[in-house]
């Protein structure tokens, strides 16, 4: 309950997203939220905010009212497919199974009676890895390379553990950690770090990034629901796999899954890092709902410049002699 309470209290300090506020006409709060996220008020932030407003207007103008037919558009069907299969792949990496059955798995690789202590350090490794990802990697390596690199790293770790356990099977009666057991434990820690530097946080980032604003709730909900379904599935499969296949074959199974996931990430996933929600339509090839982001950005910048020019012109008119000019068609 303590971690959940801390998360709940922390959420009270988080502002609503700029898009959510802007869609409800609370533009001043939306701009403040965007400045809070970016850290300072700069011309780039003002241009981004203008782009958000233009994007919302374009969405409303393009289609009125969200229906299930919109989710059936080819690009949106593809994104829903990615949302579900992404969560499946996250579970097939094997890290959730390691987390759920860590004491049994560490005992199976040779931790002896120290399996609970080793499990505690396993949790610490995961927390440190996620913090490192957030601080140093999240916007530097992109999403697709994080997925591929993480799966390749986890697959290699699973293969090494399978080899160690197969060649040096642990003694179930041992009370201390053997040298082979220490090596296997170290590789399990490395596997956990690989997961939490890639698939652990990135799957949720990708899920929130790839959907357009109009069906974002539906898409994220579908992905989150499928995650728990696959989570339950793997929690039921893992103990039976260890009991029937043995420890090293179970690790080999996860190795094969991870190497297959590398191919999945290469062929099916699109790079979303550094792209706005308005650009996702272009990234996923949605011809029906895509709009020209560059044209929208130029229009937003020109609109902001025109506002400044209008303000300057108004100041000049106060000191100048008024005169009447003919109005042409282009004015």
Short mmCIF file of C-alpha atoms in Angstrom, two decimals:
data_model
loop_
_atom_site.label_atom_id
_atom_site.label_comp_id
_atom_site.label_asym_id
_atom_site.label_seq_id
_atom_site.Cartn_x
_atom_site.Cartn_y
_atom_site.Cartn_z
CA UNK A 1 0.00 0.00 0.00
CA UNK A 2 2.89 2.38 0.66
CA UNK A 3 4.16 2.48 -2.97
CA UNK A 4 0.60 2.93 -4.22
CA UNK A 5 0.05 5.75 -1.74
CA UNK A 6 3.24 7.49 -2.82
CA UNK A 7 2.21 7.22 -6.47
CA UNK A 8 -1.21 8.63 -5.64
CA UNK A 9 0.29 11.58 -3.78
CA UNK A 10 2.77 12.20 -6.58
CA UNK A 11 -0.03 12.35 -9.14
CA UNK A 12 -1.48 15.32 -7.28
CA UNK A 13 1.61 17.31 -8.28
CA UNK A 14 1.36 16.48 -12.00
CA UNK A 15 -0.39 18.94 -14.30
CA UNK A 16 -2.95 17.88 -16.88
CA UNK A 17 -1.55 17.53 -20.39
CA UNK A 18 -1.52 20.58 -22.64
CA UNK A 19 -3.63 18.85 -25.30
CA UNK A 20 -6.28 17.73 -22.81
CA UNK A 21 -6.62 21.26 -21.45
CA UNK A 22 -6.59 22.88 -24.90
CA UNK A 23 -9.33 20.54 -26.16
CA UNK A 24 -11.52 21.83 -23.33
CA UNK A 25 -10.84 25.49 -24.12
CA UNK A 26 -8.55 26.06 -21.12
CA UNK A 27 -5.77 27.54 -23.24
CA UNK A 28 -3.99 29.53 -20.54
CA UNK A 29 -3.70 26.45 -18.34
CA UNK A 30 -2.62 24.43 -21.38
CA UNK A 31 0.23 26.83 -22.14
CA UNK A 32 1.32 26.83 -18.49
CA UNK A 33 1.34 23.01 -18.55
CA UNK A 34 3.47 22.93 -21.70
CA UNK A 35 5.93 25.45 -20.25
CA UNK A 36 6.12 23.34 -17.08
CA UNK A 37 6.94 20.24 -19.12
CA UNK A 38 9.56 21.97 -21.32
CA UNK A 39 11.13 23.87 -18.42
CA UNK A 40 10.93 27.41 -19.78
CA UNK A 41 8.93 29.70 -22.05
CA UNK A 42 10.75 29.98 -25.38
CA UNK A 43 9.71 30.83 -28.96
CA UNK A 44 9.90 27.10 -29.73
CA UNK A 45 7.43 26.35 -26.94
CA UNK A 46 5.08 29.05 -28.22
CA UNK A 47 5.30 27.59 -31.73
CA UNK A 48 4.65 24.09 -30.35
CA UNK A 49 1.62 25.36 -28.45
CA UNK A 50 0.29 27.08 -31.57
CA UNK A 51 0.81 23.81 -33.46
CA UNK A 52 -1.15 21.93 -30.80
CA UNK A 53 -4.06 24.36 -31.13
CA UNK A 54 -4.01 24.11 -34.91
CA UNK A 55 -3.82 20.32 -34.70
CA UNK A 56 -6.86 20.16 -32.44
CA UNK A 57 -8.81 22.42 -34.78
CA UNK A 58 -7.79 20.25 -37.72
CA UNK A 59 -8.90 17.07 -35.94
CA UNK A 60 -12.30 18.52 -35.11
CA UNK A 61 -12.71 19.82 -38.64
CA UNK A 62 -11.63 16.54 -40.26
CA UNK A 63 -14.14 14.25 -38.54
CA UNK A 64 -16.85 15.03 -36.04
CA UNK A 65 -17.42 12.41 -33.35
CA UNK A 66 -15.38 9.27 -32.72
CA UNK A 67 -16.99 6.00 -33.83
CA UNK A 68 -15.88 2.39 -34.00
CA UNK A 69 -15.55 2.80 -37.78
CA UNK A 70 -12.63 5.14 -37.18
CA UNK A 71 -10.83 2.40 -35.27
CA UNK A 72 -11.35 0.16 -38.31
CA UNK A 73 -9.33 2.40 -40.63
CA UNK A 74 -6.28 0.50 -41.96
CA UNK A 75 -3.69 2.60 -40.12
CA UNK A 76 -5.65 2.40 -36.87
CA UNK A 77 -6.17 -1.35 -37.21
CA UNK A 78 -2.42 -1.66 -37.60
CA UNK A 79 -1.84 0.41 -34.46
CA UNK A 80 -4.30 -1.69 -32.48
CA UNK A 81 -2.47 -4.79 -33.71
CA UNK A 82 0.81 -3.27 -32.51
CA UNK A 83 -0.75 -2.34 -29.15
CA UNK A 84 -1.75 -5.95 -28.47
CA UNK A 85 1.32 -7.70 -29.89
CA UNK A 86 3.66 -5.25 -28.18
CA UNK A 87 2.26 -6.26 -24.80
CA UNK A 88 2.48 -9.93 -25.77
CA UNK A 89 6.14 -9.51 -26.65
CA UNK A 90 6.80 -7.70 -23.39
CA UNK A 91 5.60 -10.80 -21.52
CA UNK A 92 7.42 -13.23 -23.83
CA UNK A 93 10.74 -11.61 -22.91
CA UNK A 94 10.45 -13.63 -19.70
CA UNK A 95 11.22 -10.83 -17.28
CA UNK A 96 7.77 -10.78 -15.73
CA UNK A 97 8.08 -14.50 -15.11
CA UNK A 98 11.45 -13.90 -13.46
CA UNK A 99 9.91 -11.21 -11.25
CA UNK A 100 6.92 -13.34 -10.20
CA UNK A 101 8.91 -16.50 -9.50
CA UNK A 102 12.28 -14.97 -8.62
CA UNK A 103 12.93 -17.04 -5.43
CA UNK A 104 12.16 -20.33 -7.21
CA UNK A 105 14.16 -19.35 -10.29
CA UNK A 106 17.19 -18.21 -8.30
CA UNK A 107 17.07 -21.47 -6.36
CA UNK A 108 16.91 -23.32 -9.69
CA UNK A 109 20.10 -21.64 -10.96
CA UNK A 110 22.10 -22.30 -7.79
CA UNK A 111 21.37 -19.57 -5.21
CA UNK A 112 20.99 -22.16 -2.45
CA UNK A 113 19.42 -20.83 0.75
CA UNK A 114 20.29 -17.23 -0.25
CA UNK A 115 17.55 -17.05 -2.86
CA UNK A 116 15.49 -14.47 -0.95
CA UNK A 117 18.49 -12.17 -0.45
CA UNK A 118 19.40 -12.52 -4.11
CA UNK A 119 15.79 -11.70 -5.03
CA UNK A 120 16.03 -8.44 -3.06
CA UNK A 121 19.04 -7.30 -5.07
CA UNK A 122 17.13 -8.28 -8.22
CA UNK A 123 14.52 -5.65 -7.37
CA UNK A 124 17.20 -3.01 -6.70
CA UNK A 125 18.80 -3.67 -10.10
CA UNK A 126 15.45 -3.10 -11.80
CA UNK A 127 14.86 0.24 -10.08
CA UNK A 128 18.37 1.54 -10.85
CA UNK A 129 18.07 0.48 -14.49
CA UNK A 130 14.77 2.31 -15.00
CA UNK A 131 16.20 5.46 -13.42
CA UNK A 132 19.21 5.29 -15.76
CA UNK A 133 16.90 4.87 -18.74
CA UNK A 134 14.85 7.91 -17.76
CA UNK A 135 17.89 10.07 -17.05
CA UNK A 136 20.20 9.18 -19.94
CA UNK A 137 18.58 7.10 -22.69
CA UNK A 138 14.88 7.79 -23.15
CA UNK A 139 15.27 10.45 -25.88
CA UNK A 140 18.72 9.49 -27.14
CA UNK A 141 18.43 5.97 -28.56
CA UNK A 142 14.90 6.05 -29.95
CA UNK A 143 12.18 3.47 -29.41
CA UNK A 144 12.88 0.97 -32.17
CA UNK A 145 16.56 0.51 -31.34
CA UNK A 146 15.73 0.22 -27.65
CA UNK A 147 13.28 -2.59 -28.44
CA UNK A 148 15.69 -4.45 -30.70
CA UNK A 149 18.75 -3.96 -28.51
CA UNK A 150 16.89 -4.92 -25.35
CA UNK A 151 15.45 -8.09 -26.87
CA UNK A 152 18.84 -9.10 -28.29
CA UNK A 153 20.50 -8.49 -24.90
CA UNK A 154 17.86 -10.45 -23.01
CA UNK A 155 18.00 -13.31 -25.52
CA UNK A 156 21.77 -13.56 -25.14
CA UNK A 157 21.49 -13.51 -21.33
CA UNK A 158 18.84 -16.24 -21.39
CA UNK A 159 21.06 -18.35 -23.66
CA UNK A 160 24.07 -17.98 -21.34
CA UNK A 161 21.98 -18.90 -18.29
CA UNK A 162 20.60 -21.96 -20.11
CA UNK A 163 24.15 -23.10 -20.96
CA UNK A 164 25.41 -22.56 -17.40
CA UNK A 165 22.51 -24.43 -15.81
CA UNK A 166 22.69 -27.26 -18.37
CA UNK A 167 26.46 -27.81 -17.94
CA UNK A 168 26.58 -27.14 -14.18
CA UNK A 169 23.21 -28.27 -12.79
CA UNK A 170 22.73 -26.89 -9.27
CA UNK A 171 22.51 -29.19 -6.27
CA UNK A 172 19.04 -28.74 -4.70
CA UNK A 173 20.50 -29.59 -1.28
CA UNK A 174 23.28 -26.98 -1.45
CA UNK A 175 23.19 -24.28 1.22
CA UNK A 176 25.69 -21.87 -0.33
CA UNK A 177 26.06 -20.21 -3.72
CA UNK A 178 28.36 -22.09 -6.08
CA UNK A 179 30.63 -20.37 -8.60
CA UNK A 180 28.39 -21.44 -11.48
CA UNK A 181 25.37 -20.30 -9.52
CA UNK A 182 26.99 -16.88 -8.93
CA UNK A 183 27.65 -16.56 -12.66
CA UNK A 184 24.04 -17.45 -13.49
CA UNK A 185 22.73 -14.97 -10.91
CA UNK A 186 24.92 -12.21 -12.35
CA UNK A 187 23.55 -12.88 -15.84
CA UNK A 188 19.98 -12.82 -14.50
CA UNK A 189 20.75 -9.38 -13.05
CA UNK A 190 22.11 -8.30 -16.44
CA UNK A 191 18.97 -9.60 -18.12
CA UNK A 192 16.81 -7.60 -15.70
CA UNK A 193 18.85 -4.48 -16.45
CA UNK A 194 18.41 -5.05 -20.20
CA UNK A 195 14.65 -5.33 -19.75
CA UNK A 196 14.35 -2.20 -17.64
CA UNK A 197 16.49 -0.23 -20.08
CA UNK A 198 14.21 -1.16 -22.97
CA UNK A 199 11.01 -3.20 -22.97
CA UNK A 200 10.01 -2.42 -19.40
CA UNK A 201 9.44 1.35 -19.81
CA UNK A 202 9.52 1.62 -23.62
CA UNK A 203 6.46 -0.54 -24.25
CA UNK A 204 4.32 1.87 -22.25
CA UNK A 205 5.91 4.93 -23.86
CA UNK A 206 5.26 3.54 -27.32
CA UNK A 207 1.67 2.68 -26.43
CA UNK A 208 0.97 6.26 -25.42
CA UNK A 209 2.78 7.81 -28.37
CA UNK A 210 1.53 5.98 -31.44
CA UNK A 211 -2.21 6.69 -31.32
CA UNK A 212 -3.76 9.95 -32.56
CA UNK A 213 -5.61 12.00 -29.99
CA UNK A 214 -9.02 10.94 -31.31
CA UNK A 215 -8.67 7.22 -30.52
CA UNK A 216 -5.89 7.43 -27.96
CA UNK A 217 -8.11 6.33 -25.06
CA UNK A 218 -9.35 3.29 -26.99
CA UNK A 219 -5.87 2.32 -28.13
CA UNK A 220 -4.18 2.67 -24.75
CA UNK A 221 -7.04 0.84 -23.03
CA UNK A 222 -6.78 -2.05 -25.51
CA UNK A 223 -3.04 -2.32 -24.96
CA UNK A 224 -3.31 -2.15 -21.16
CA UNK A 225 -6.08 -4.76 -21.06
CA UNK A 226 -4.12 -7.16 -23.28
CA UNK A 227 -1.03 -6.64 -21.10
CA UNK A 228 -2.81 -8.01 -18.06
CA UNK A 229 -4.25 -10.91 -20.05
CA UNK A 230 -0.77 -11.93 -21.27
CA UNK A 231 0.66 -11.26 -17.83
CA UNK A 232 -1.79 -13.75 -16.34
CA UNK A 233 -1.04 -16.22 -19.13
CA UNK A 234 2.71 -16.19 -18.47
CA UNK A 235 2.22 -16.39 -14.71
CA UNK A 236 0.34 -19.64 -15.27
CA UNK A 237 2.71 -21.07 -17.86
CA UNK A 238 6.04 -20.43 -16.12
CA UNK A 239 5.79 -22.82 -13.13
CA UNK A 240 4.59 -25.61 -15.42
CA UNK A 241 7.45 -24.91 -17.84
CA UNK A 242 10.04 -25.14 -15.04
CA UNK A 243 8.44 -28.34 -13.66
CA UNK A 244 8.09 -30.11 -17.02
CA UNK A 245 10.92 -28.72 -19.16
CA UNK A 246 13.46 -28.04 -16.45
CA UNK A 247 15.25 -24.78 -15.69
CA UNK A 248 17.71 -24.67 -18.58
CA UNK A 249 15.12 -25.53 -21.24
CA UNK A 250 12.82 -22.83 -19.85
CA UNK A 251 15.60 -20.26 -20.20
CA UNK A 252 16.29 -21.54 -23.72
CA UNK A 253 12.61 -21.07 -24.54
CA UNK A 254 12.77 -17.43 -23.45
CA UNK A 255 15.99 -17.02 -25.44
CA UNK A 256 14.18 -18.10 -28.60
CA UNK A 257 11.27 -15.79 -27.84
CA UNK A 258 13.61 -12.80 -27.41
CA UNK A 259 15.50 -13.40 -30.64
CA UNK A 260 12.16 -13.67 -32.46
CA UNK A 261 11.11 -10.36 -30.86
CA UNK A 262 14.13 -8.65 -32.45
CA UNK A 263 12.67 -9.52 -35.85
CA UNK A 264 9.23 -8.35 -34.78
CA UNK A 265 10.61 -4.97 -33.70
CA UNK A 266 12.52 -4.57 -36.96
CA UNK A 267 9.65 -5.42 -39.28
CA UNK A 268 6.57 -4.07 -37.51
CA UNK A 269 7.49 -1.17 -35.24
CA UNK A 270 7.87 2.42 -36.46
CA UNK A 271 10.10 5.01 -34.85
CA UNK A 272 8.04 7.44 -32.75
CA UNK A 273 10.73 9.20 -30.70
CA UNK A 274 10.84 12.95 -31.26
CA UNK A 275 7.49 12.99 -33.07
CA UNK A 276 4.39 14.84 -31.94
CA UNK A 277 0.96 13.22 -31.77
CA UNK A 278 -0.01 15.25 -34.83
CA UNK A 279 2.80 13.56 -36.79
CA UNK A 280 1.74 10.01 -35.87
CA UNK A 281 -0.75 9.96 -38.75
CA UNK A 282 2.12 10.37 -41.20
CA UNK A 283 4.37 7.90 -39.35
CA UNK A 284 1.73 5.17 -39.60
CA UNK A 285 0.55 6.12 -43.09
CA UNK A 286 -2.99 7.19 -42.27
CA UNK A 287 -4.09 8.87 -45.51
CA UNK A 288 -7.68 9.31 -44.27
CA UNK A 289 -6.87 11.41 -41.20
CA UNK A 290 -3.38 12.76 -41.90
CA UNK A 291 -2.81 16.46 -42.36
CA UNK A 292 0.18 18.51 -43.41
CA UNK A 293 2.07 19.08 -40.16
CA UNK A 294 4.64 21.39 -41.76
CA UNK A 295 1.93 23.53 -43.30
CA UNK A 296 0.15 23.64 -39.96
CA UNK A 297 3.38 24.64 -38.21
CA UNK A 298 4.06 27.39 -40.77
CA UNK A 299 0.50 28.65 -40.42
CA UNK A 300 0.84 28.69 -36.62
CA UNK A 301 4.13 30.61 -36.78
CA UNK A 302 2.73 33.10 -39.30
CA UNK A 303 -0.35 33.52 -37.15
CA UNK A 304 1.81 34.27 -34.12
CA UNK A 305 3.87 36.74 -36.18
CA UNK A 306 0.74 38.40 -37.50
CA UNK A 307 -0.46 38.85 -33.93
CA UNK A 308 2.78 40.58 -33.02
CA UNK A 309 2.61 42.72 -36.16
CA UNK A 310 -0.98 43.66 -35.43
CA UNK A 311 -0.02 44.76 -31.95
CA UNK A 312 2.83 46.91 -33.31
CA UNK A 313 0.56 48.37 -35.97
CA UNK A 314 -2.04 49.28 -33.39
CA UNK A 315 0.59 51.16 -31.39
CA UNK A 316 1.74 53.04 -34.48
CA UNK A 317 -1.81 54.05 -35.39
CA UNK A 318 -2.25 55.73 -32.03
CA UNK A 319 0.44 58.30 -32.94
CA UNK A 320 -0.17 58.56 -36.68
CA UNK A 321 -2.82 60.56 -38.56
CA UNK A 322 -5.59 58.18 -39.57
CA UNK A 323 -6.24 57.79 -43.27
CA UNK A 324 -8.63 55.65 -45.27
CA UNK A 325 -7.25 53.17 -47.82
CA UNK A 326 -9.12 51.06 -50.36
CA UNK A 327 -9.55 47.40 -49.41
CA UNK A 328 -8.58 44.93 -52.11
CA UNK A 329 -9.65 41.34 -52.60
CA UNK A 330 -6.46 39.97 -51.05
CA UNK A 331 -6.83 41.83 -47.70
#
